[in-house]
Amino acid sequence: MANFWYQNIHLTRGIATIIVLAVFYVVFKLVFEEKYITKILDPQRRYYVSKSFYFFYILINIFAFWAIWLEDLQSLVLGFGLVAAAFTLTMQDVAKNFVGGLSLFFNRIYRVGDRIEIGSKKGDVIDIDIFYTTIMEINEWVSGEQPTGRLSIIPNSYVLSNTTNNYTKDFNFLWDEITFPITYSSDWKAARTLIINAISQETRMLEELAEKEISNMERKYFLSRGSMNAEVFVSLTDNWIELTARYVTPVRQRRMVRNKISQKILEDIEISENIKIASQTIDIVGFPKEHST
C-alpha cells in the first residue's frame, strides 16, 4: 500500500522491516517463550533452551534486515563481509569475546552450574552470554572454597588464551587430604586404623556415588582410575610422625566433609590413651655460662 500511494522504496522497506520484526517477536517471544520455554521444569534445560532461542532470534532478525534492505544476494554477502571485517579490525576485543562465546556454546568447555577456575578467578558459573560469563566468586577473603557473594564478569575471550579448570565437568568429586601429626611415642598403627575408620563412616556413600561417575568417565576418556577408598600415608619428620589421609568428597561440600572427618578423628583421639597429637617443640640442651664482671 505504501509503495502504491507514495512510490518510495525506502518507505516500503521500512514498513516491511517493521512487519517482519513484529512477526518474529510474536513467534519467538510470545509463542515459543511463553507457551513452551516457561513450562520446562528443569532450570538448567530451561536456561539453555531460552539462550538458544535468544541467539537464533537475534541472528534471524539480522539476516531479515539485510535481506530487506539489500537488493541481491551478492550485495548481502559482500556487505556482511565488509561489516565483519570492519567489526574485527575496530573492535578486536569484542570480536574475541564473540568468538569465545561461540566456542563455549559449541564446545561446552563449561556450562551454567559448573565450578571453574580461569585466569585468577574461581567460582560457580551462573550465566553465559554472547560476550561475557558471570560467576559467583569463591575463595578470595573466604576460605574453604565457599562463595564470597561477589559476582565476577569474565570476558569470553579468556577461554581462547587461558587454561580453564573445570571442577564439575563429567565428575562432581575431587580428592582431598588432611594431615595429622602424632608423637613418636604414639601407637601409629592404631592411629592409622582410627583415621581410616573415621573417614569411612563419613564418606562410604560418597565413594559409591564417585565410583559410578568415574565409571561413566571411562566410557568417554582414556582414564587411569584411582582408588575411591580412603587411604592413609605415613611419613617421618624431625618432630613427629605425619599421617596424611586421602579421601573423595563432592566439590561443593569439601569444607563440610573435612569438618566432619576432623571432628570425628579428634573425638576418637581424645578417648584414646596411646595416641597423642604432636606440636612443634624446642629442646633446650644448655645455657650459656655467666661471666662475672
Short mmCIF file of C-alpha atoms in Angstrom, two decimals:
data_model
loop_
_atom_site.label_atom_id
_atom_site.label_comp_id
_atom_site.label_asym_id
_atom_site.label_seq_id
_atom_site.Cartn_x
_atom_site.Cartn_y
_atom_site.Cartn_z
CA MET A 1 0.00 0.00 0.00
CA ALA A 2 2.88 2.37 0.85
CA ASN A 3 4.52 1.59 -2.48
CA PHE A 4 1.21 2.19 -4.31
CA TRP A 5 0.44 5.56 -2.72
CA TYR A 6 3.93 7.07 -2.30
CA GLN A 7 6.16 5.16 -4.76
CA ASN A 8 9.01 5.30 -2.23
CA ILE A 9 11.22 2.20 -1.96
CA HIS A 10 12.71 3.26 1.38
CA LEU A 11 9.29 3.68 2.95
CA THR A 12 8.23 0.30 1.61
CA ARG A 13 11.31 -1.39 3.03
CA GLY A 14 10.86 0.38 6.34
CA ILE A 15 7.29 -0.85 6.70
CA ALA A 16 8.33 -4.36 5.61
CA THR A 17 11.07 -4.34 8.27
CA ILE A 18 8.62 -3.34 10.99
CA ILE A 19 6.16 -6.07 9.95
CA VAL A 20 8.84 -8.80 9.78
CA LEU A 21 10.37 -7.84 13.13
CA ALA A 22 6.91 -7.75 14.71
CA VAL A 23 6.10 -11.23 13.36
CA PHE A 24 9.42 -12.60 14.64
CA TYR A 25 8.77 -11.03 18.04
CA VAL A 26 5.31 -12.59 18.28
CA VAL A 27 6.55 -16.01 17.16
CA PHE A 28 9.68 -16.21 19.31
CA LYS A 29 8.85 -14.12 22.36
CA LEU A 30 5.14 -14.64 22.84
CA VAL A 31 4.55 -18.08 21.34
CA PHE A 32 7.74 -20.08 21.97
CA GLU A 33 8.90 -18.34 25.15
CA GLU A 34 5.54 -18.02 26.87
CA LYS A 35 3.95 -21.26 25.68
CA TYR A 36 6.94 -23.58 25.64
CA ILE A 37 10.08 -22.36 27.42
CA THR A 38 8.39 -21.21 30.64
CA LYS A 39 6.82 -24.67 31.06
CA ILE A 40 10.16 -26.51 31.13
CA LEU A 41 10.58 -27.70 34.72
CA ASP A 42 14.33 -28.38 34.74
CA PRO A 43 16.01 -24.98 35.42
CA GLN A 44 19.22 -25.83 33.57
CA ARG A 45 17.42 -27.13 30.48
CA ARG A 46 15.08 -24.11 30.54
CA TYR A 47 18.10 -21.79 30.68
CA TYR A 48 19.84 -23.39 27.69
CA VAL A 49 16.70 -23.56 25.56
CA SER A 50 15.99 -19.90 26.34
CA LYS A 51 19.56 -18.88 25.41
CA SER A 52 19.42 -20.89 22.17
CA PHE A 53 16.16 -19.25 21.13
CA TYR A 54 17.60 -15.85 22.01
CA PHE A 55 20.70 -16.35 19.81
CA PHE A 56 18.57 -17.63 16.94
CA TYR A 57 16.15 -14.73 17.37
CA ILE A 58 18.97 -12.18 17.10
CA LEU A 59 20.53 -13.87 14.05
CA ILE A 60 17.28 -14.22 12.14
CA ASN A 61 16.46 -10.56 12.75
CA ILE A 62 19.88 -9.52 11.42
CA PHE A 63 19.51 -11.64 8.27
CA ALA A 64 15.95 -10.39 7.70
CA PHE A 65 17.16 -6.78 7.95
CA TRP A 66 19.94 -7.41 5.42
CA ALA A 67 17.60 -9.29 3.06
CA ILE A 68 15.08 -6.45 3.02
CA TRP A 69 17.48 -3.55 2.60
CA LEU A 70 19.97 -5.10 0.16
CA GLU A 71 18.90 -5.70 -3.43
CA ASP A 72 20.65 -9.00 -4.22
CA LEU A 73 22.39 -11.92 -2.53
CA GLN A 74 25.83 -10.83 -3.75
CA SER A 75 25.41 -7.46 -2.06
CA LEU A 76 24.22 -9.23 1.07
CA VAL A 77 27.33 -11.42 1.24
CA LEU A 78 29.65 -8.53 0.36
CA GLY A 79 28.04 -6.21 2.87
CA PHE A 80 28.12 -8.80 5.59
CA GLY A 81 31.81 -9.46 4.87
CA LEU A 82 32.69 -5.76 4.96
CA VAL A 83 30.84 -5.26 8.23
CA ALA A 84 32.50 -8.31 9.74
CA ALA A 85 35.97 -7.13 8.63
CA ALA A 86 35.40 -3.62 9.99
CA PHE A 87 33.99 -5.05 13.20
CA THR A 88 37.04 -7.29 13.65
CA LEU A 89 39.57 -4.51 12.96
CA THR A 90 38.00 -1.78 15.05
CA MET A 91 36.70 -3.88 17.93
CA GLN A 92 39.15 -6.75 18.33
CA ASP A 93 38.36 -7.37 22.00
CA VAL A 94 34.63 -7.53 21.30
CA ALA A 95 35.27 -9.86 18.35
CA LYS A 96 37.41 -12.16 20.53
CA ASN A 97 34.68 -12.22 23.18
CA PHE A 98 32.15 -13.14 20.49
CA VAL A 99 34.34 -15.97 19.15
CA GLY A 100 34.93 -17.15 22.73
CA GLY A 101 31.16 -17.18 23.27
CA LEU A 102 30.69 -19.33 20.16
CA SER A 103 33.42 -21.69 21.40
CA LEU A 104 31.64 -22.06 24.73
CA PHE A 105 28.32 -22.68 23.02
CA PHE A 106 29.57 -25.38 20.64
CA ASN A 107 32.46 -26.97 22.57
CA ARG A 108 30.86 -26.93 26.03
CA ILE A 109 34.11 -26.04 27.80
CA TYR A 110 31.90 -25.18 30.74
CA ARG A 111 28.19 -24.79 31.32
CA VAL A 112 25.93 -22.94 33.73
CA GLY A 113 26.25 -24.60 37.13
CA ASP A 114 29.88 -25.70 36.66
CA ARG A 115 32.60 -24.66 39.09
CA ILE A 116 35.53 -23.27 37.10
CA GLU A 117 38.86 -21.56 37.54
CA ILE A 118 40.03 -19.33 34.71
CA GLY A 119 42.81 -16.78 34.93
CA SER A 120 42.90 -15.63 38.53
CA LYS A 121 39.16 -16.14 39.12
CA LYS A 122 37.37 -19.12 40.55
CA GLY A 123 33.66 -19.64 41.09
CA ASP A 124 30.34 -21.14 40.02
CA VAL A 125 29.03 -20.21 36.56
CA ILE A 126 25.61 -18.57 36.84
CA ASP A 127 25.26 -17.07 33.35
CA ILE A 128 26.90 -17.33 29.91
CA ASP A 129 26.17 -14.52 27.47
CA ILE A 130 27.47 -13.82 23.97
CA PHE A 131 30.40 -11.75 25.23
CA TYR A 132 30.74 -12.41 28.96
CA THR A 133 30.47 -15.14 31.58
CA THR A 134 29.19 -14.35 35.08
CA ILE A 135 30.41 -16.41 38.05
CA MET A 136 29.66 -16.40 41.76
CA GLU A 137 33.15 -15.90 43.17
CA ILE A 138 34.62 -18.26 45.76
CA ASN A 139 37.74 -18.06 47.96
CA GLU A 140 39.46 -14.62 48.00
CA TRP A 141 38.94 -13.47 51.64
CA VAL A 142 36.71 -16.52 52.37
CA SER A 143 38.45 -19.86 52.91
CA GLY A 144 37.18 -23.37 52.28
CA GLU A 145 36.13 -22.71 48.67
CA GLN A 146 32.87 -21.07 49.70
CA PRO A 147 31.15 -18.11 47.96
CA THR A 148 32.10 -14.54 48.79
CA GLY A 149 28.81 -13.15 47.43
CA ARG A 150 30.64 -11.13 44.78
CA LEU A 151 29.84 -11.60 41.08
CA SER A 152 32.77 -11.66 38.65
CA ILE A 153 32.23 -10.80 34.98
CA ILE A 154 34.76 -12.64 32.80
CA PRO A 155 35.25 -11.90 29.07
CA ASN A 156 34.61 -14.99 26.96
CA SER A 157 37.91 -14.38 25.16
CA TYR A 158 39.65 -15.80 28.25
CA VAL A 159 38.83 -19.34 27.10
CA LEU A 160 40.92 -18.76 23.96
CA SER A 161 44.11 -17.67 25.74
CA ASN A 162 43.92 -19.14 29.27
CA THR A 163 43.78 -22.58 30.80
CA THR A 164 40.30 -23.36 32.12
CA ASN A 165 39.96 -25.68 35.10
CA ASN A 166 36.52 -27.26 35.32
CA TYR A 167 35.82 -28.87 38.70
CA THR A 168 32.47 -30.43 37.82
CA LYS A 169 32.53 -31.42 34.14
CA ASP A 170 31.66 -35.14 33.96
CA PHE A 171 32.88 -35.68 37.55
CA ASN A 172 31.44 -33.87 40.59
CA PHE A 173 34.02 -35.13 43.08
CA LEU A 174 37.63 -34.43 43.97
CA TRP A 175 40.24 -35.91 46.28
CA ASP A 176 41.07 -34.05 49.47
CA GLU A 177 43.74 -34.61 52.11
CA ILE A 178 44.05 -33.98 55.85
CA THR A 179 47.37 -34.26 57.70
CA PHE A 180 47.58 -35.30 61.37
CA PRO A 181 50.91 -35.16 63.26
CA ILE A 182 51.30 -37.61 66.15
CA THR A 183 54.16 -38.06 68.60
CA TYR A 184 56.77 -40.80 68.15
CA SER A 185 55.60 -42.32 71.42
CA SER A 186 52.10 -42.83 70.00
CA ASP A 187 50.82 -46.07 68.52
CA TRP A 188 50.90 -45.05 64.85
CA LYS A 189 49.27 -48.28 63.65
CA ALA A 190 46.29 -47.70 65.91
CA ALA A 191 46.16 -44.07 64.78
CA ARG A 192 46.16 -45.11 61.13
CA THR A 193 43.29 -47.55 61.72
CA LEU A 194 41.38 -44.93 63.70
CA ILE A 195 41.67 -42.38 60.88
CA ILE A 196 40.60 -44.83 58.15
CA ASN A 197 37.55 -45.92 60.19
CA ALA A 198 36.53 -42.30 60.85
CA ILE A 199 36.81 -41.36 57.18
CA SER A 200 34.96 -44.48 56.01
CA GLN A 201 32.00 -43.65 58.25
CA GLU A 202 31.65 -40.19 56.69
CA THR A 203 32.42 -40.99 53.05
CA ARG A 204 31.08 -44.50 52.41
CA MET A 205 28.05 -43.32 50.41
CA LEU A 206 30.13 -40.66 48.66
CA GLU A 207 32.59 -43.30 47.49
CA GLU A 208 29.76 -45.27 45.86
CA LEU A 209 28.48 -42.19 44.00
CA ALA A 210 32.01 -41.27 42.89
CA GLU A 211 32.55 -44.83 41.66
CA LYS A 212 29.50 -44.57 39.38
CA GLU A 213 30.58 -41.23 37.95
CA ILE A 214 34.14 -42.29 37.26
CA SER A 215 32.82 -45.42 35.52
CA ASN A 216 30.89 -43.13 33.18
CA MET A 217 34.03 -41.08 32.58
CA GLU A 218 35.90 -44.21 31.46
CA ARG A 219 33.50 -44.50 28.52
CA LYS A 220 34.43 -41.00 27.36
CA TYR A 221 38.11 -40.56 28.31
CA PHE A 222 41.26 -42.63 28.46
CA LEU A 223 41.42 -42.65 32.23
CA SER A 224 43.59 -44.38 34.80
CA ARG A 225 41.18 -44.98 37.62
CA GLY A 226 42.27 -44.03 41.12
CA SER A 227 41.06 -45.65 44.30
CA MET A 228 37.82 -44.30 45.73
CA ASN A 229 38.53 -45.80 49.16
CA ALA A 230 40.08 -43.81 52.00
CA GLU A 231 43.85 -44.14 52.35
CA VAL A 232 46.35 -43.02 54.98
CA PHE A 233 50.00 -42.40 54.13
CA VAL A 234 52.76 -42.39 56.76
CA SER A 235 55.86 -40.19 56.63
CA LEU A 236 58.55 -39.31 59.16
CA THR A 237 59.69 -35.82 60.13
CA ASP A 238 62.19 -34.44 62.63
CA ASN A 239 59.45 -33.75 65.18
CA TRP A 240 56.60 -36.21 64.64
CA ILE A 241 55.00 -38.98 62.60
CA GLU A 242 52.87 -37.46 59.86
CA LEU A 243 49.67 -39.30 58.86
CA THR A 244 48.08 -37.94 55.67
CA ALA A 245 44.51 -39.07 54.97
CA ARG A 246 43.26 -39.06 51.37
CA TYR A 247 39.54 -39.38 50.59
CA VAL A 248 36.95 -38.45 47.98
CA THR A 249 34.49 -35.59 48.53
CA PRO A 250 31.89 -33.68 46.49
CA VAL A 251 33.32 -30.49 45.03
CA ARG A 252 30.94 -28.11 46.79
CA GLN A 253 30.95 -29.99 50.12
CA ARG A 254 34.70 -30.14 50.63
CA ARG A 255 34.75 -27.92 53.70
CA MET A 256 31.78 -29.62 55.36
CA VAL A 257 33.15 -33.13 54.80
CA ARG A 258 36.59 -32.08 56.06
CA ASN A 259 34.99 -30.59 59.18
CA LYS A 260 33.01 -33.77 59.96
CA ILE A 261 36.06 -36.01 59.46
CA SER A 262 38.31 -33.78 61.58
CA GLN A 263 35.80 -33.66 64.44
CA LYS A 264 35.30 -37.44 64.34
CA ILE A 265 39.06 -38.11 64.42
CA LEU A 266 39.65 -35.66 67.28
CA GLU A 267 36.85 -37.22 69.30
CA ASP A 268 38.34 -40.70 68.83
CA ILE A 269 41.84 -39.48 69.69
CA GLU A 270 40.58 -37.84 72.90
CA ILE A 271 39.37 -41.17 74.27
CA SER A 272 42.50 -42.99 73.16
CA GLU A 273 45.32 -43.39 75.69
CA ASN A 274 48.13 -44.27 73.30
CA ILE A 275 47.67 -41.61 70.59
CA LYS A 276 48.79 -38.02 71.12
CA ILE A 277 48.69 -35.11 68.68
CA ALA A 278 52.18 -33.64 68.23
CA SER A 279 53.17 -29.99 68.14
CA GLN A 280 56.31 -28.07 67.37
CA THR A 281 58.78 -28.32 70.27
CA ILE A 282 62.20 -26.88 71.06
CA ASP A 283 64.64 -28.72 73.32
CA ILE A 284 66.98 -26.54 75.39
CA VAL A 285 70.16 -28.51 75.95
CA GLY A 286 72.11 -25.94 77.89
CA PHE A 287 72.52 -22.35 78.96
CA PRO A 288 75.47 -20.08 78.30
CA LYS A 289 77.78 -19.54 81.24
CA GLU A 290 77.53 -16.25 83.02
CA HIS A 291 80.72 -14.18 83.12
CA SER A 292 81.30 -12.05 86.17
CA THR A 293 82.45 -8.51 85.55
#
